[in-house]
Coordinates of C-alpha atoms in Angstrom, one line a residue:
X1 CA 27.9 30.9 -130.8
X2 CA 26.0 29.3 -133.5
X3 CA 22.4 29.2 -133.6
X4 CA 20.7 26.1 -135.1
X5 CA 17.4 26.7 -137.1
X6 CA 14.8 24.5 -136.5
X7 CA 12.5 23.9 -139.8
X8 CA 8.9 22.5 -139.2
X9 CA 7.4 20.6 -142.0
X10 CA 4.0 19.0 -141.7
X11 CA 3.9 15.3 -142.3
X12 CA 1.4 14.8 -145.0
X13 CA 0.7 11.1 -146.1
X14 CA -0.5 11.0 -149.8
X15 CA -3.3 8.4 -150.3
X16 CA -6.0 7.9 -153.1
X17 CA -8.4 6.4 -150.7
X18 CA -8.3 9.3 -148.3
X19 CA -11.9 10.6 -149.5
X20 CA -13.5 7.0 -149.7
X21 CA -17.2 7.7 -149.0
X22 CA -19.9 5.4 -148.2
X23 CA -23.4 5.6 -150.1
X24 CA -26.4 3.7 -148.9
X25 CA -28.8 2.5 -151.7
X26 CA -32.3 4.1 -151.9
X27 CA -35.3 2.2 -150.6
X28 CA -36.2 1.0 -154.1
X29 CA -32.8 -0.7 -154.0
X30 CA -33.2 -2.3 -150.6
X31 CA -34.7 -5.4 -149.7
X32 CA -37.7 -5.0 -147.7
X33 CA -39.7 -7.2 -145.2
X34 CA -36.8 -9.9 -144.8
X35 CA -37.5 -11.9 -141.6
X36 CA -33.9 -11.9 -140.4
X37 CA -32.9 -14.5 -138.0
X38 CA -32.9 -13.7 -134.4
X39 CA -30.0 -16.0 -133.4
X40 CA -27.3 -14.5 -131.2
X41 CA -24.4 -16.4 -133.1
X42 CA -21.5 -14.1 -133.9
X43 CA -21.7 -14.6 -137.7
X44 CA -22.7 -12.4 -140.7
X45 CA -26.1 -14.2 -141.6
X46 CA -25.4 -13.1 -144.9
X47 CA -23.6 -14.2 -148.2
X48 CA -23.7 -12.4 -151.6
X49 CA -22.3 -13.1 -155.1
X50 CA -22.8 -11.3 -158.4
X51 CA -26.0 -13.5 -159.0
X52 CA -27.7 -14.0 -155.8
X53 CA -28.2 -12.8 -152.0
X54 CA -28.7 -15.3 -149.5
X55 CA -29.6 -14.4 -145.8
X56 CA -30.6 -16.8 -142.6
X57 CA -34.3 -16.1 -141.9
X58 CA -36.4 -16.6 -138.7
X59 CA -38.6 -19.7 -138.8
X60 CA -40.2 -22.4 -136.9
X61 CA -39.8 -26.0 -137.1
X62 CA -36.1 -26.4 -138.3
X63 CA -33.7 -23.9 -140.3
X64 CA -34.2 -22.1 -143.4
X65 CA -32.5 -19.1 -145.4
X66 CA -33.5 -17.2 -148.4
X67 CA -31.8 -17.0 -151.6
X68 CA -32.8 -13.9 -153.7
X69 CA -31.7 -12.9 -157.2
X70 CA -29.4 -9.9 -156.6
X71 CA -31.6 -7.5 -158.6
X72 CA -34.8 -8.3 -157.0
X73 CA -35.1 -5.6 -154.8
X74 CA -38.0 -3.8 -153.0
X75 CA -40.6 -5.6 -151.1
X76 CA -39.9 -9.3 -150.6
X77 CA -42.9 -11.6 -150.7
X78 CA -43.4 -13.2 -147.3
X79 CA -44.3 -16.3 -149.2
X80 CA -41.1 -16.2 -150.8
X81 CA -39.5 -20.2 -151.6
X82 CA -37.0 -21.0 -149.0
X83 CA -34.0 -23.7 -148.7
X84 CA -35.4 -25.5 -145.6
X85 CA -33.6 -28.8 -145.7
X86 CA -32.0 -28.3 -142.0
X87 CA -33.7 -29.8 -139.0
X88 CA -32.2 -27.3 -136.7
X89 CA -31.5 -23.5 -136.9
X90 CA -29.2 -22.4 -139.7
X91 CA -25.9 -20.6 -138.3
X92 CA -23.9 -19.9 -141.4
X93 CA -24.2 -19.7 -145.1
X94 CA -21.3 -19.3 -147.5
X95 CA -21.2 -19.1 -151.5
X96 CA -18.9 -21.5 -153.5
X97 CA -16.3 -18.6 -154.6
X98 CA -15.8 -20.6 -157.9
X99 CA -19.6 -21.3 -158.4
X100 CA -22.4 -18.7 -158.2
X101 CA -24.9 -21.5 -158.1
X102 CA -23.6 -23.4 -155.2
X103 CA -23.9 -22.4 -151.5
X104 CA -22.9 -24.2 -148.2
X105 CA -24.8 -24.0 -144.8
X106 CA -24.3 -25.1 -141.3
X107 CA -27.0 -26.0 -138.7
X108 CA -27.6 -26.8 -135.2
X109 CA -28.5 -30.4 -136.3
X110 CA -24.7 -31.1 -136.4
X111 CA -24.7 -31.3 -140.3
X112 CA -23.2 -29.5 -143.3
X113 CA -25.3 -29.2 -146.4
X114 CA -24.2 -28.0 -150.0
X115 CA -27.0 -27.0 -152.3
X116 CA -27.3 -26.4 -156.2
X117 CA -29.3 -23.4 -156.8
X118 CA -31.4 -23.6 -159.9
X119 CA -30.2 -20.8 -162.6
X120 CA -33.4 -19.0 -162.4
X121 CA -33.5 -18.9 -158.6
X122 CA -35.3 -20.6 -155.9
X123 CA -39.0 -21.1 -157.2
X124 CA -40.2 -23.7 -154.7
X125 CA -39.0 -24.6 -151.5
X126 CA -35.6 -26.8 -151.9
X127 CA -35.2 -29.5 -149.2
X128 CA -32.8 -31.8 -151.2
X129 CA -29.2 -30.9 -150.8
X130 CA -26.4 -31.7 -153.3
X131 CA -24.0 -33.0 -150.5
X132 CA -24.6 -33.7 -146.9
X133 CA -21.5 -33.6 -144.5
X134 CA -21.9 -35.7 -141.4
X135 CA -18.9 -35.7 -139.0
X136 CA -19.5 -33.4 -136.2
X137 CA -21.0 -34.6 -132.8
X138 CA -22.4 -31.1 -131.9
X139 CA -23.8 -27.9 -133.8
X140 CA -21.7 -26.6 -136.6
X141 CA -21.3 -23.0 -136.0
X142 CA -18.9 -21.7 -138.9
X143 CA -17.9 -22.8 -142.4
X144 CA -15.3 -21.4 -144.8
X145 CA -14.4 -22.3 -148.5
X146 CA -10.9 -22.8 -149.6
X147 CA -9.7 -19.7 -151.5
X148 CA -7.7 -21.2 -154.4
X149 CA -8.7 -25.1 -154.5
X150 CA -12.0 -26.5 -156.0
X151 CA -14.5 -27.9 -153.7
X152 CA -12.6 -28.0 -150.7
X153 CA -14.8 -26.9 -147.5
X154 CA -13.9 -26.2 -143.8
X155 CA -16.1 -26.6 -141.0
X156 CA -16.0 -26.2 -137.1
X157 CA -18.5 -26.5 -134.4
X158 CA -19.3 -26.8 -130.8
X159 CA -17.3 -30.1 -130.5
X160 CA -14.3 -28.0 -130.9
X161 CA -13.2 -29.8 -134.1
X162 CA -11.9 -28.3 -137.5
X163 CA -13.0 -30.6 -140.3
X164 CA -11.7 -30.4 -143.9
X165 CA -14.1 -32.0 -146.5
X166 CA -13.4 -32.9 -150.1
X167 CA -16.5 -32.5 -152.0
X168 CA -15.0 -34.2 -155.4
X169 CA -16.5 -37.6 -154.6
X170 CA -19.6 -39.6 -156.0
X171 CA -21.4 -40.0 -152.7
X172 CA -24.4 -37.8 -151.6
X173 CA -23.5 -38.1 -147.7
X174 CA -20.0 -37.7 -146.6
X175 CA -19.2 -39.0 -143.3
X176 CA -15.6 -39.0 -143.4
X177 CA -13.5 -35.7 -143.8
X178 CA -10.2 -35.5 -145.0
X179 CA -8.6 -34.4 -142.0
X180 CA -9.8 -33.4 -138.4
X181 CA -7.9 -30.8 -136.5
X182 CA -8.1 -31.0 -132.7
X183 CA -5.9 -28.2 -131.3
X184 CA -8.7 -26.0 -129.8
X185 CA -10.1 -26.3 -126.2
X186 CA -13.0 -24.2 -126.7
X187 CA -15.2 -23.0 -129.6
X188 CA -13.6 -21.4 -132.7
X189 CA -15.0 -18.2 -133.1
X190 CA -13.5 -17.3 -136.8
X191 CA -11.1 -18.6 -139.2
X192 CA -9.2 -17.0 -142.1
X193 CA -6.9 -18.1 -145.0
X194 CA -3.7 -16.5 -146.5
X195 CA -3.8 -15.8 -150.0
X196 CA -2.6 -19.2 -151.1
X197 CA -4.8 -21.2 -148.6
X198 CA -1.6 -23.1 -147.5
X199 CA -2.1 -21.5 -144.1
X200 CA -5.0 -20.5 -141.8
X201 CA -5.5 -18.7 -138.5
X202 CA -8.3 -19.1 -136.1
X203 CA -9.5 -17.4 -132.8
X204 CA -10.9 -19.5 -130.0
X205 CA -13.2 -18.7 -126.9
X206 CA -10.1 -19.1 -125.1
X207 CA -9.0 -15.7 -126.8
X208 CA -6.0 -17.3 -128.3
X209 CA -4.9 -16.7 -132.0
X210 CA -3.5 -20.0 -133.7
X211 CA -1.8 -20.5 -137.0
X212 CA -2.3 -23.9 -138.6
X213 CA -1.1 -26.0 -141.6
X214 CA -4.4 -27.5 -142.6
X215 CA -2.9 -30.5 -144.9
X216 CA -0.8 -31.8 -142.1
X217 CA -2.8 -30.2 -139.0
X218 CA 0.1 -29.1 -137.5
X219 CA 0.1 -26.2 -135.0
X220 CA 2.6 -23.7 -136.1
X221 CA 2.0 -20.8 -133.5
X222 CA -0.3 -19.9 -130.6
X223 CA -0.5 -16.5 -129.4
X224 CA -0.4 -15.8 -125.7
X225 CA -1.1 -12.3 -125.1
X226 CA -2.8 -11.1 -121.9
X227 CA -3.7 -7.4 -122.9
X228 CA -5.5 -8.3 -126.0
X229 CA -8.4 -11.0 -126.2
X230 CA -9.2 -11.8 -129.6
X231 CA -12.6 -12.6 -131.4
X232 CA -12.0 -12.3 -135.1
X233 CA -9.0 -12.8 -137.1
X234 CA -7.9 -11.9 -140.7
X235 CA -5.0 -12.5 -143.1
X236 CA -4.1 -9.3 -144.5
X237 CA -3.3 -10.5 -148.0
X238 CA 0.3 -10.9 -148.9
X239 CA 1.7 -8.6 -146.3
X240 CA 2.6 -11.4 -143.8
X241 CA 0.4 -9.9 -141.3
X242 CA -2.7 -10.8 -139.2
X243 CA -5.3 -8.6 -137.8
X244 CA -7.5 -9.3 -134.8
X245 CA -10.3 -7.7 -133.3
X246 CA -11.5 -8.2 -129.9
X247 CA -11.4 -6.7 -126.2
X248 CA -8.8 -5.4 -123.8
X249 CA -8.4 -6.4 -120.4
X250 CA -10.7 -3.6 -119.3
X251 CA -13.4 -5.0 -122.1
X252 CA -12.7 -1.9 -124.4
X253 CA -13.2 -2.9 -127.8
X254 CA -9.6 -3.3 -129.3
X255 CA -7.8 -4.5 -132.4
X256 CA -4.1 -5.5 -133.0
X257 CA -2.0 -6.5 -135.6
X258 CA 0.6 -9.3 -135.5
X259 CA 3.4 -10.8 -137.3
X260 CA 2.5 -13.9 -139.0
X261 CA 5.9 -15.2 -138.0
X262 CA 5.9 -14.1 -134.4
X263 CA 2.6 -14.3 -132.6
X264 CA 4.1 -13.5 -129.0
X265 CA 3.4 -10.1 -129.0
X266 CA 1.3 -7.8 -131.3
X267 CA 2.9 -5.1 -133.6
X268 CA 0.4 -2.6 -132.5
X269 CA -2.8 -2.5 -130.7
X270 CA -5.3 0.2 -130.4
X271 CA -8.6 0.7 -128.3
X272 CA -11.5 1.8 -130.1
X273 CA -14.5 2.6 -127.6
X274 CA -16.4 1.0 -124.6
X275 CA -19.4 -0.4 -126.3
X276 CA -19.9 -4.1 -126.0
X277 CA -20.8 -5.1 -129.5
X278 CA -18.5 -7.6 -131.6
X279 CA -16.2 -5.8 -134.3
X280 CA -16.7 -7.5 -137.6
X281 CA -13.4 -6.9 -139.8
X282 CA -13.3 -6.7 -143.6
X283 CA -10.1 -6.4 -145.6
X284 CA -9.8 -5.7 -149.5
X285 CA -6.4 -6.8 -150.4
X286 CA -6.5 -4.9 -153.7
X287 CA -6.8 -1.4 -152.1
X288 CA -5.2 -2.5 -148.7
X289 CA -8.4 -1.0 -147.2
X290 CA -9.7 -2.4 -143.7
X291 CA -13.3 -2.0 -142.8
X292 CA -14.5 -2.3 -138.9
X293 CA -18.3 -2.6 -138.6
X294 CA -19.5 -3.1 -134.9
X295 CA -22.3 -5.3 -134.4
X296 CA -25.3 -3.2 -133.1
X297 CA -23.6 -0.2 -134.3
X298 CA -24.7 2.1 -137.2
X299 CA -21.2 3.4 -138.1
X300 CA -18.1 1.7 -139.8
X301 CA -14.6 2.8 -139.4
X302 CA -12.2 2.4 -142.4
X303 CA -8.4 2.3 -142.4
X304 CA -5.6 2.0 -144.9
X305 CA -2.8 -0.7 -144.0
X306 CA 1.0 -0.1 -144.8
X307 CA 4.0 -2.5 -144.5
X308 CA 5.9 0.1 -142.5
X309 CA 5.2 1.6 -139.1
X310 CA 2.8 2.7 -137.7
X311 CA 1.0 0.1 -140.1
X312 CA -2.3 1.2 -139.9
X313 CA -3.7 4.7 -140.9
X314 CA -7.3 5.8 -139.9
X315 CA -9.0 7.3 -142.9
X316 CA -12.5 8.2 -141.9
X317 CA -15.9 6.7 -140.6
X318 CA -19.2 6.0 -142.1
X319 CA -22.3 7.1 -139.8
X320 CA -25.7 5.8 -139.9
X321 CA -28.7 5.7 -137.5
X322 CA -29.6 2.1 -138.6
X323 CA -27.8 -0.6 -136.5
X324 CA -26.4 -3.8 -138.3
X325 CA -26.9 -7.3 -137.0
X326 CA -24.5 -8.5 -139.7
X327 CA -22.9 -7.6 -143.0
X328 CA -22.6 -9.7 -146.4
X329 CA -19.9 -8.5 -148.8
X330 CA -19.9 -8.7 -152.6
X331 CA -17.1 -10.1 -154.5
X332 CA -14.8 -7.7 -156.5
X333 CA -16.1 -8.9 -159.8
X334 CA -19.7 -7.9 -158.9
X335 CA -18.9 -4.1 -158.2
X336 CA -19.7 -1.3 -160.4
X337 CA -16.2 -0.1 -161.7
X338 CA -18.1 2.9 -163.7
X339 CA -19.1 4.3 -160.5
X340 CA -15.5 4.0 -158.7
X341 CA -17.2 1.4 -156.5
X342 CA -14.1 -0.2 -154.4
X343 CA -16.4 -2.3 -151.7
X344 CA -20.1 -3.0 -151.3
X345 CA -21.6 -4.1 -148.1
X346 CA -25.0 -5.6 -147.5
X347 CA -26.2 -4.5 -144.2
X348 CA -28.8 -6.4 -142.0
X349 CA -31.0 -4.2 -140.2
X350 CA -33.2 -6.4 -138.1
X351 CA -35.4 -3.6 -136.3
X352 CA -36.7 -2.8 -140.1
X353 CA -36.3 -6.4 -141.7
X354 CA -34.2 -4.6 -144.0
X355 CA -30.9 -5.5 -146.3
X356 CA -29.4 -2.0 -147.2
X357 CA -26.7 -2.3 -149.8
X358 CA -23.9 0.1 -148.9
X359 CA -21.4 1.3 -151.5
X360 CA -17.8 2.5 -150.8
X361 CA -16.8 4.8 -153.6
X362 CA -13.6 6.7 -154.4
X363 CA -14.7 10.3 -155.7
X364 CA -13.3 10.8 -159.3
X365 CA -14.3 13.5 -162.0
X366 CA -13.3 10.9 -165.0
X367 CA -15.9 8.7 -166.0
X368 CA -13.3 6.4 -167.7
X369 CA -12.0 3.0 -166.0
X370 CA -9.6 3.8 -163.0
X371 CA -6.9 1.3 -163.4
X372 CA -4.9 2.6 -160.4
X373 CA -7.9 1.6 -157.9
X374 CA -8.6 -1.8 -159.9
X375 CA -5.6 -4.0 -160.2
X376 CA -5.9 -7.6 -161.2
X377 CA -8.0 -9.4 -158.5
X378 CA -9.0 -12.8 -157.9
X379 CA -11.6 -14.3 -160.3
X380 CA -14.0 -17.2 -160.3
X381 CA -11.8 -19.8 -161.5
X382 CA -10.0 -22.3 -159.2
X383 CA -6.5 -22.6 -159.3
X384 CA -6.3 -26.0 -158.2
X385 CA -8.3 -29.1 -158.1
X386 CA -9.0 -30.8 -154.6
X387 CA -6.8 -33.7 -155.3
X388 CA -3.8 -31.3 -156.4
X389 CA -4.3 -29.2 -153.1
X390 CA -4.7 -32.3 -150.8
X391 CA -1.4 -33.7 -152.8
X392 CA 0.7 -30.9 -151.3
X393 CA 0.7 -28.4 -154.1
X394 CA -0.1 -24.6 -153.3
X395 CA -0.9 -21.9 -155.9
X396 CA -2.3 -18.3 -155.8
X397 CA -5.6 -17.3 -157.0
X398 CA -6.4 -17.1 -160.6
X399 CA -6.5 -13.2 -161.3
X400 CA -8.8 -11.4 -163.7
X401 CA -9.3 -8.0 -164.8
X402 CA -12.3 -5.9 -163.8
X403 CA -12.0 -3.7 -167.1
X404 CA -15.2 -3.3 -168.8
X405 CA -15.4 -5.7 -171.7
X406 CA -13.4 -8.4 -170.3
X407 CA -15.2 -11.7 -170.2
X408 CA -15.0 -14.4 -167.4
X409 CA -16.2 -17.8 -167.6
X410 CA -19.4 -18.4 -165.9
X411 CA -19.0 -20.5 -163.0
X412 CA -22.2 -22.4 -163.3
X413 CA -21.3 -23.9 -166.6
X414 CA -17.7 -24.7 -165.3
X415 CA -18.5 -26.1 -162.1
X416 CA -21.7 -28.0 -162.6
X417 CA -20.2 -30.7 -165.2
X418 CA -20.1 -34.3 -164.0
X419 CA -22.9 -33.9 -161.3
X420 CA -25.4 -35.3 -163.3
X421 CA -27.7 -32.1 -162.6
X422 CA -30.6 -31.5 -165.1
X423 CA -29.6 -27.8 -164.9
X424 CA -26.2 -28.4 -166.4
X425 CA -26.4 -25.9 -169.2
X426 CA -23.9 -23.2 -170.4
X427 CA -24.6 -19.5 -169.3
X428 CA -23.4 -16.3 -170.2
X429 CA -19.5 -15.8 -169.9
X430 CA -19.9 -11.8 -169.3
X431 CA -19.3 -10.5 -165.8
X432 CA -22.7 -9.3 -164.4
X433 CA -22.9 -5.6 -164.8
X434 CA -21.2 -5.4 -168.1
X435 CA -22.7 -5.3 -171.4
X436 CA -22.5 -8.2 -173.9
X437 CA -20.9 -6.4 -177.1
X438 CA -19.8 -9.4 -179.1
X439 CA -22.7 -9.4 -181.4
X440 CA -22.3 -5.5 -182.2
X441 CA -18.3 -6.2 -182.6
X442 CA -18.9 -9.0 -185.2
X443 CA -20.6 -6.6 -187.4
X444 CA -17.4 -4.4 -187.7
X445 CA -15.2 -7.6 -188.5
X446 CA -13.4 -7.7 -185.1
X447 CA -11.9 -10.6 -183.6
X448 CA -14.9 -11.5 -181.7
X449 CA -16.3 -13.2 -184.8
X450 CA -13.5 -16.0 -184.5
X451 CA -14.3 -16.4 -181.0
X452 CA -17.7 -16.7 -181.5
X453 CA -17.2 -19.3 -184.2
X454 CA -14.9 -21.4 -181.8
X455 CA -17.6 -21.3 -179.2
X456 CA -20.3 -22.5 -181.9
X457 CA -18.0 -25.5 -182.3
X458 CA -18.1 -26.0 -178.4
X459 CA -21.8 -26.3 -178.3
X460 CA -21.7 -23.3 -175.7
X461 CA -24.9 -20.7 -175.6
X462 CA -24.4 -17.3 -174.7
X463 CA -26.8 -15.0 -172.8
X464 CA -26.7 -11.2 -173.0
X465 CA -26.4 -9.2 -169.7
X466 CA -28.3 -6.3 -169.9
X467 CA -27.6 -3.2 -167.5
X468 CA -26.2 -5.7 -164.9
X469 CA -29.0 -8.3 -165.3
X470 CA -28.7 -11.7 -167.0
X471 CA -31.9 -11.6 -169.2
X472 CA -32.4 -15.3 -168.5
X473 CA -32.5 -14.8 -164.8
X474 CA -35.0 -11.6 -164.7
X475 CA -37.9 -12.0 -162.6
X476 CA -41.1 -10.5 -163.6
X477 CA -41.9 -7.3 -161.5
X478 CA -44.5 -7.9 -158.7
X479 CA -45.2 -4.5 -157.4
X480 CA -45.6 -0.8 -159.2
X481 CA -42.3 0.1 -158.0
X482 CA -40.5 -2.8 -159.4
X483 CA -42.1 -2.2 -162.8
X484 CA -41.2 1.4 -162.5
X485 CA -37.7 0.5 -161.6
X486 CA -37.4 -1.9 -164.6
X487 CA -38.9 0.5 -166.9
X488 CA -36.3 2.9 -166.0
X489 CA -33.6 0.4 -166.4
X490 CA -34.9 -0.5 -170.0
X491 CA -34.7 3.2 -170.9
X492 CA -31.2 3.7 -169.6
X493 CA -30.3 0.4 -171.6
X494 CA -31.7 1.7 -174.8
X495 CA -30.0 4.7 -174.2
X496 CA -26.6 3.4 -174.0
X497 CA -27.1 1.0 -177.0
X498 CA -28.0 4.0 -179.1
X499 CA -24.9 5.8 -178.1
X500 CA -23.0 2.3 -178.8
X501 CA -24.5 2.0 -182.3
X502 CA -23.9 5.7 -183.2
X503 CA -20.1 5.2 -182.1
X504 CA -20.0 2.0 -184.3
X505 CA -21.5 3.7 -187.1
X506 CA -18.8 6.4 -186.8
X507 CA -16.3 3.7 -186.8
X508 CA -17.6 1.8 -189.9
X509 CA -17.5 5.1 -192.0
X510 CA -13.9 5.7 -190.8
X511 CA -12.8 2.3 -192.0
X512 CA -15.0 2.7 -195.0
X513 CA -12.7 5.9 -195.8
X514 CA -9.5 4.2 -194.9
X515 CA -10.3 1.6 -197.4
X516 CA -11.2 3.9 -200.0
X517 CA -7.9 5.8 -199.4
X518 CA -5.9 2.8 -199.7
X519 CA -7.5 1.6 -203.2
X520 CA -7.0 5.1 -204.4
X521 CA -3.2 5.2 -203.4
X522 CA -2.8 1.5 -204.9
X523 CA -4.5 2.7 -208.1
X524 CA -2.5 5.6 -208.1
X525 CA 0.9 3.7 -207.6
X526 CA -0.3 1.3 -210.4
X527 CA -0.7 4.0 -212.9
X528 CA 2.8 5.4 -212.2

């Protein structure tokens, strides 16, 4: 009689993001006194880039939104100038991914407007838009920029139409979209693009998921799953999968994963809880992490996505007693890589009129740059012009490195050309949050000297970025707390510069010794 031994081995799954934790900003690092909108629209009501934060506000007589410099934390002036050109409530705002000074907004007045933000911020009420898009017959509830093509904007409204707009035209008022897509029978609730922008997925009030080719307007696939009613949809990067959040047939909150090529049956679905708030999903294609934030909840769950079964792995949960109405997300190029920050939310807390930054951090002991958690990521340069994309060309995003010292072309100088805007000046090319060191490197004869001379020939000016703030964009402190905060930032900057100069002095001495040794060896060889 043979006895077979059974060996038990625990199934451990290694992940570098298992211990990611959420770190909320201190009170001084929040935006206090913001009159957040009371709209019941299921949008985020907030948009963020490395320069500015935009939030839809509550106001009487038309719609408005605030644009604040990203470092202007603390108490917000109740009389702060607003962008107030809409005649109805503003329902959604989105920053141009390739221009930090360009933002689009849509409203109940059936229009979409695109605004040029002055480089020093909004110093007086702004009512004149750069472009006005008139095509919808009912209120417009959702807008999205194309992820790789320049100046291509998508909008959808309560007329059930999805319209594609080309902003590269001389007219200030555009009445004819380049394409109108009419496959939906109810209001579109969300839109998401694949990495190249050659496909986009939508969820509709009829709870179906649709996959559409935008240039032709062809409907490629449509889900008809009875067990999952989808509200929000996301493309999961290059994994050829879709993620949807919604409810089950018993109205439990639920999410589902779908194969991009087959929307007949979900690959996986899971119930979360019995709460009634909408689930906002956010996906980071660089780390393959998925964040789920519930509207009206204070908690946030996060998962890791893999290409093999069971596809989605629960990591942990961030808990807070402050419920969120919406969430803004900072692009990757605006994160603090020195603190191993992999994602940053801006949480709208209506009950306290507060916007609270929330950083997701990977705990690491080393203070050096962690290349394994910061792969090349999508930058702020478009891969295609609007004409190229409309002609049928597809390209992936232009990638950039987040490593300190890398330089990125400032979007304001690149994208404001040809607009006839009096603010068309060349700004800093440094990524916000990094020190501009070219003037120091020039002292030790590095290659930056030749780069600076080339830029001088182009007639381009450079502005230093200090401790994450563009000195040209700094606003004067208005309160004692702001003054104290700026003082501490200045002291920290002085300390960093002193350390840097000490390092440069040591390097100069090393180079002088090396030159001296080379000269001595050459003279010794000459005497022989």
